[in-house]
Short mmCIF file of C-alpha atoms in Angstrom, two decimals:
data_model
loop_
_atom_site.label_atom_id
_atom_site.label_comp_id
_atom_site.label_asym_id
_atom_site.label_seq_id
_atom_site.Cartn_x
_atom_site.Cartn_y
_atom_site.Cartn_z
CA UNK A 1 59.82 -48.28 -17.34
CA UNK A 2 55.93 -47.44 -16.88
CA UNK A 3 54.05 -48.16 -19.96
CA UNK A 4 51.47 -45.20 -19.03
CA UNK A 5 51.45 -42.23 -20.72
CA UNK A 6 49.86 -39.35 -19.36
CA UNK A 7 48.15 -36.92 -21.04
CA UNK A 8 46.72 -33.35 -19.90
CA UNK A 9 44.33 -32.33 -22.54
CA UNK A 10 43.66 -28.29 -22.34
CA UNK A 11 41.21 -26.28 -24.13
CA UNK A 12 42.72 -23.23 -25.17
CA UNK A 13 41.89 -20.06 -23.25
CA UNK A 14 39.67 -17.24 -24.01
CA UNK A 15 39.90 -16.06 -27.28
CA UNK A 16 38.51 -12.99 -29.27
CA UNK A 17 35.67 -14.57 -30.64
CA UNK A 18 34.76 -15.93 -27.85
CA UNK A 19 34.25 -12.90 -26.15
CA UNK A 20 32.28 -12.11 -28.77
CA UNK A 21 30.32 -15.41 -29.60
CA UNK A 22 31.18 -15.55 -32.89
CA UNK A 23 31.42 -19.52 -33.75
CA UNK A 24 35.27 -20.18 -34.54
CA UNK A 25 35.82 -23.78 -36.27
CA UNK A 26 38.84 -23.68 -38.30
CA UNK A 27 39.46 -19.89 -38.48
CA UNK A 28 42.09 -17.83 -36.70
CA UNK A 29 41.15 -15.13 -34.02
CA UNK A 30 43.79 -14.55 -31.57
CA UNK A 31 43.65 -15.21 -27.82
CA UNK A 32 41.97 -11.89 -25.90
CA UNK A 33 43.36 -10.16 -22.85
CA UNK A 34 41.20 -11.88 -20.34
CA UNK A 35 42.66 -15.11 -22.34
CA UNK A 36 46.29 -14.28 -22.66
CA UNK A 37 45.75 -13.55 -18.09
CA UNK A 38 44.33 -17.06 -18.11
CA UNK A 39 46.85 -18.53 -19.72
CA UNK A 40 49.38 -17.15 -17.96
CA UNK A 41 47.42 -18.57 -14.54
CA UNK A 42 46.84 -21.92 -16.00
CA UNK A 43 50.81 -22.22 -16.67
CA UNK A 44 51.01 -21.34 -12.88
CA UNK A 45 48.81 -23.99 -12.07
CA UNK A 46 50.55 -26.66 -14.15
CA UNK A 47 53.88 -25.41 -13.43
CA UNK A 48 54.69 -28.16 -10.99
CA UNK A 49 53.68 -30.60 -13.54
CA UNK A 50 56.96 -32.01 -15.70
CA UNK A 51 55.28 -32.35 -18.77
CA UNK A 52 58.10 -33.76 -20.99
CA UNK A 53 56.58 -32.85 -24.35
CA UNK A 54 53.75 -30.38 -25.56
CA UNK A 55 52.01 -30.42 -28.51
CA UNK A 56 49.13 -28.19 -29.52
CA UNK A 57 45.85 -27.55 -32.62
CA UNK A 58 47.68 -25.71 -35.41
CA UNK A 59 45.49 -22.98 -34.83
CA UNK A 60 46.35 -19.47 -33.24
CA UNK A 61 44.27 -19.81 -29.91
CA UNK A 62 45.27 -23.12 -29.03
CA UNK A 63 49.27 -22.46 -29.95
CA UNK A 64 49.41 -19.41 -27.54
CA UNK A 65 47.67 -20.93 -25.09
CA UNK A 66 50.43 -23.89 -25.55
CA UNK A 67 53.29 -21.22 -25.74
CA UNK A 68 52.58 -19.68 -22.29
CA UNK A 69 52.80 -23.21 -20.53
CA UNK A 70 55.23 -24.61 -22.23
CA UNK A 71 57.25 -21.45 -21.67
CA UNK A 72 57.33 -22.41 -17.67
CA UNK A 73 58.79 -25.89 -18.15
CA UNK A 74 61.07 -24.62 -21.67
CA UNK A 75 59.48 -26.45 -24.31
CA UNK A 76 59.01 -26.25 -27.69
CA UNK A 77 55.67 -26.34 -28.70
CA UNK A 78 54.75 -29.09 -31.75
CA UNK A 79 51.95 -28.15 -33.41
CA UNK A 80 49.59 -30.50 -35.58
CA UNK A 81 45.98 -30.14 -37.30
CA UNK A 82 44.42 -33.38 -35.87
CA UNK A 83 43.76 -31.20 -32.47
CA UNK A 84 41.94 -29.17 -34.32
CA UNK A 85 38.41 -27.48 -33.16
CA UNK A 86 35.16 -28.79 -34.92
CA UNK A 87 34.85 -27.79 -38.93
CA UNK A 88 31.48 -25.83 -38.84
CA UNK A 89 31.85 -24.95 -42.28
CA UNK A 90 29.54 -22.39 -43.68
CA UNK A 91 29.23 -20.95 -39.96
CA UNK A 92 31.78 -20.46 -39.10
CA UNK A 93 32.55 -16.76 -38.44
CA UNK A 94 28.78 -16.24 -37.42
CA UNK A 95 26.95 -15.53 -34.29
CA UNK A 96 26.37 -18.33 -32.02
CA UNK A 97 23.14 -18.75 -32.63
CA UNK A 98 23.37 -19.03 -36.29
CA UNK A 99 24.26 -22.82 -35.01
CA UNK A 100 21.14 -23.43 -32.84
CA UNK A 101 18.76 -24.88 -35.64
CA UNK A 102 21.41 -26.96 -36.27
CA UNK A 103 22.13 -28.14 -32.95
CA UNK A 104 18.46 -28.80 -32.22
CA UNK A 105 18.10 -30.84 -35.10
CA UNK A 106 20.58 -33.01 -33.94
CA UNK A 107 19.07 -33.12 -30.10
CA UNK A 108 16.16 -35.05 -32.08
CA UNK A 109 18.17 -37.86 -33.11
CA UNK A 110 19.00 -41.04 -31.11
CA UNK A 111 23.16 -40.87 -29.73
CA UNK A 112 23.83 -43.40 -32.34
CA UNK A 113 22.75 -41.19 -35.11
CA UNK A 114 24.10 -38.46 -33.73
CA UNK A 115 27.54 -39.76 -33.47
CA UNK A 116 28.13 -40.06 -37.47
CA UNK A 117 25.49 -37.10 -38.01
CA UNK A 118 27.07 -34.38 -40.52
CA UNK A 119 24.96 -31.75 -42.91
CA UNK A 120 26.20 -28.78 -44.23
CA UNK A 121 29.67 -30.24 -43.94
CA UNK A 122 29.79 -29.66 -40.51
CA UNK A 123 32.50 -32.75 -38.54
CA UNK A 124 30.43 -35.20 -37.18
CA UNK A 125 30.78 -36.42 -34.15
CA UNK A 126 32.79 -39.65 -35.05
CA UNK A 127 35.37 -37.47 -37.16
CA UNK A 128 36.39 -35.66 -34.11
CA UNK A 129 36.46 -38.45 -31.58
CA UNK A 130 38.21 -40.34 -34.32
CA UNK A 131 41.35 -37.91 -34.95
CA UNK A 132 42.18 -37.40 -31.42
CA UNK A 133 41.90 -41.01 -30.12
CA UNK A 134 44.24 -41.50 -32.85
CA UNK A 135 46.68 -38.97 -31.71
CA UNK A 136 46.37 -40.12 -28.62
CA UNK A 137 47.08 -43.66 -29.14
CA UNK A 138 49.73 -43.21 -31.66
CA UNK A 139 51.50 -40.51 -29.43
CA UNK A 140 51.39 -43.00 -25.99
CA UNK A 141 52.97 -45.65 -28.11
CA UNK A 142 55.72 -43.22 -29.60
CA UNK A 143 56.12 -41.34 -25.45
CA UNK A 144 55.57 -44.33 -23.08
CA UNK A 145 55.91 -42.96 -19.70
CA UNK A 146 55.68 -39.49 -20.25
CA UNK A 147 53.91 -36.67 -20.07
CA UNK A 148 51.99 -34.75 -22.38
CA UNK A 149 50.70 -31.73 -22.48
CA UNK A 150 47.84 -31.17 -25.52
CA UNK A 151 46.41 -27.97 -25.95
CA UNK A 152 42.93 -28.57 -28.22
CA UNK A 153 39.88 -27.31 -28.41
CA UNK A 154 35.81 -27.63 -26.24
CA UNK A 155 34.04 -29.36 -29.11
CA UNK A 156 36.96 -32.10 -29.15
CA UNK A 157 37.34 -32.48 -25.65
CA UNK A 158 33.38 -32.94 -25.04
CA UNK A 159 33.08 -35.26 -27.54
CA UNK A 160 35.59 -37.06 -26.14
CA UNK A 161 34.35 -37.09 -22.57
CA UNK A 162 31.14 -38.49 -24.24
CA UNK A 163 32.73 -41.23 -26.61
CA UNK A 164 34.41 -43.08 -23.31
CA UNK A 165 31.76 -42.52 -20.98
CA UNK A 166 32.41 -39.89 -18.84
CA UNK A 167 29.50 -38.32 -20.12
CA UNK A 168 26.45 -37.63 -22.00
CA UNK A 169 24.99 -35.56 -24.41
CA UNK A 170 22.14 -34.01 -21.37
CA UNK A 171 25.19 -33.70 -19.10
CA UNK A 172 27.89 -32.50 -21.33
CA UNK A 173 25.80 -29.54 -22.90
CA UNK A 174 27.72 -27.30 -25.35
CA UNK A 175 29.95 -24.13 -23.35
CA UNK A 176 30.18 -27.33 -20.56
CA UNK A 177 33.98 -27.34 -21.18
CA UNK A 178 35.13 -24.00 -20.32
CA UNK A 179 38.37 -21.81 -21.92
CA UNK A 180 41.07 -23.17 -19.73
CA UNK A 181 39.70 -26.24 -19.00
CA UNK A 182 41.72 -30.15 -18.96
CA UNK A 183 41.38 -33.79 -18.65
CA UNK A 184 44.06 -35.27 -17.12
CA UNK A 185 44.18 -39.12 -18.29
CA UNK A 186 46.13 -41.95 -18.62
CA UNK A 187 46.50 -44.63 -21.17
CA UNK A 188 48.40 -47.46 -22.58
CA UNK A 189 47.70 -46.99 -26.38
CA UNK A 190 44.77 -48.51 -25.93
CA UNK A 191 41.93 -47.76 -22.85
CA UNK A 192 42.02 -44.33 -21.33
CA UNK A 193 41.52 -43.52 -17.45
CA UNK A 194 40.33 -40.45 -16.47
CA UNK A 195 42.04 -39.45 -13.65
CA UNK A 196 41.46 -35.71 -13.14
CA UNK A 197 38.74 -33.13 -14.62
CA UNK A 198 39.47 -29.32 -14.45
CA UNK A 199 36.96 -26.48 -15.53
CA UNK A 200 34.29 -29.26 -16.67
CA UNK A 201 30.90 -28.39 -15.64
CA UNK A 202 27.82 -31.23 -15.90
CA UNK A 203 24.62 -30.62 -15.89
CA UNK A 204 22.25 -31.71 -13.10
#
């Protein structure tokens, strides 16, 4: 039996706030209209894929996403708070831009300190990248073989891309991974192959 486990990690589809541009972190808005239609055309897309288990962020945007695709292949949809979107903290539930003096503070620093950067209580860099490698690992050691579908979050998945190399901070800007988006890798519990990118835009 194949050792490889392969994973399809999906950002959750449009959701309220982000028709709005309202910064979401932890809180709760539901998927919108437009998102609910894009979820139902990502499950489409994925149909032919036999995902043998789905798991899915805790919160309400990711788990409906996960819910509409999972409802094509008739799974059950395990939820956890390690795929969990970026804690912004204090703004979360603000415009946008509330963020931006934040963010260009940290476009000062070197990637090193940016990686374990945190003020205002905001999840650095490292926290993120740290909680889903570790989901991932621990989850291709418990599924060897299979395949997983993820539903998570744009700050996570970014960060991600970043950590292994598949991009960089100038390439990956923020709003690079889109609502609807996925990485399909694959990994032994240890290194991760990229092996398909969906809805990922870089910058020239």
């Amino acid at each position: 039996m194949s050792k490889i486990t392969t994973f399809y990690l999906v950002r959750h589809t449009t959701s309220e706030w982000n028709e709005k541009k309202i910064i979401q972190g932890h809180k709760n808005p539901y998927l919108s209209k437009a998102g609910i239609d894009e979820a139902n055309e990502l499950a489409k897309k994925l149909k032919g894929i036999n995902f043998d288990y789905v798991f899915s962020s805790d919160l309400l945007r990711a788990k409906k996403t996960a819910e509409i695709i999972a409802l094509e292949h008739m799974l059950e949809v395990q939820t956890t708070k390690i795929l969990r979107e970026r804690k912004y903290c204090k703004f979360e539930g603000k415009p946008d831009k509330e963020y931006d003096k934040f963010y260009k503070l940290l476009e000062k620093l070197t990637d090193a300190e940016r990686y374990s950067f945190t003020m205002h209580g905001v999840e650095s860099d490292k926290e993120i990248v740290e909680r889903l490698t570790t989901f991932l690992r621990e989850t291709a050691i418990g599924y060897p073989g299979k395949k997983i579908l993820a539903v998570t979050h744009g700050s996570v998945m970014r960060f991600f891309l970043i950590k292994i190399g598949a991009g960089t901070h100038n390439s990956l800007r923020p709003g690079s991974v889109k609502n609807g988006a996925f990485i399909k890798l694959e990994t032994d519990g240890i290194d991760f192959f990229i092996k398909e990118l969906s809805g990922i835009q870089f910058a020239n």
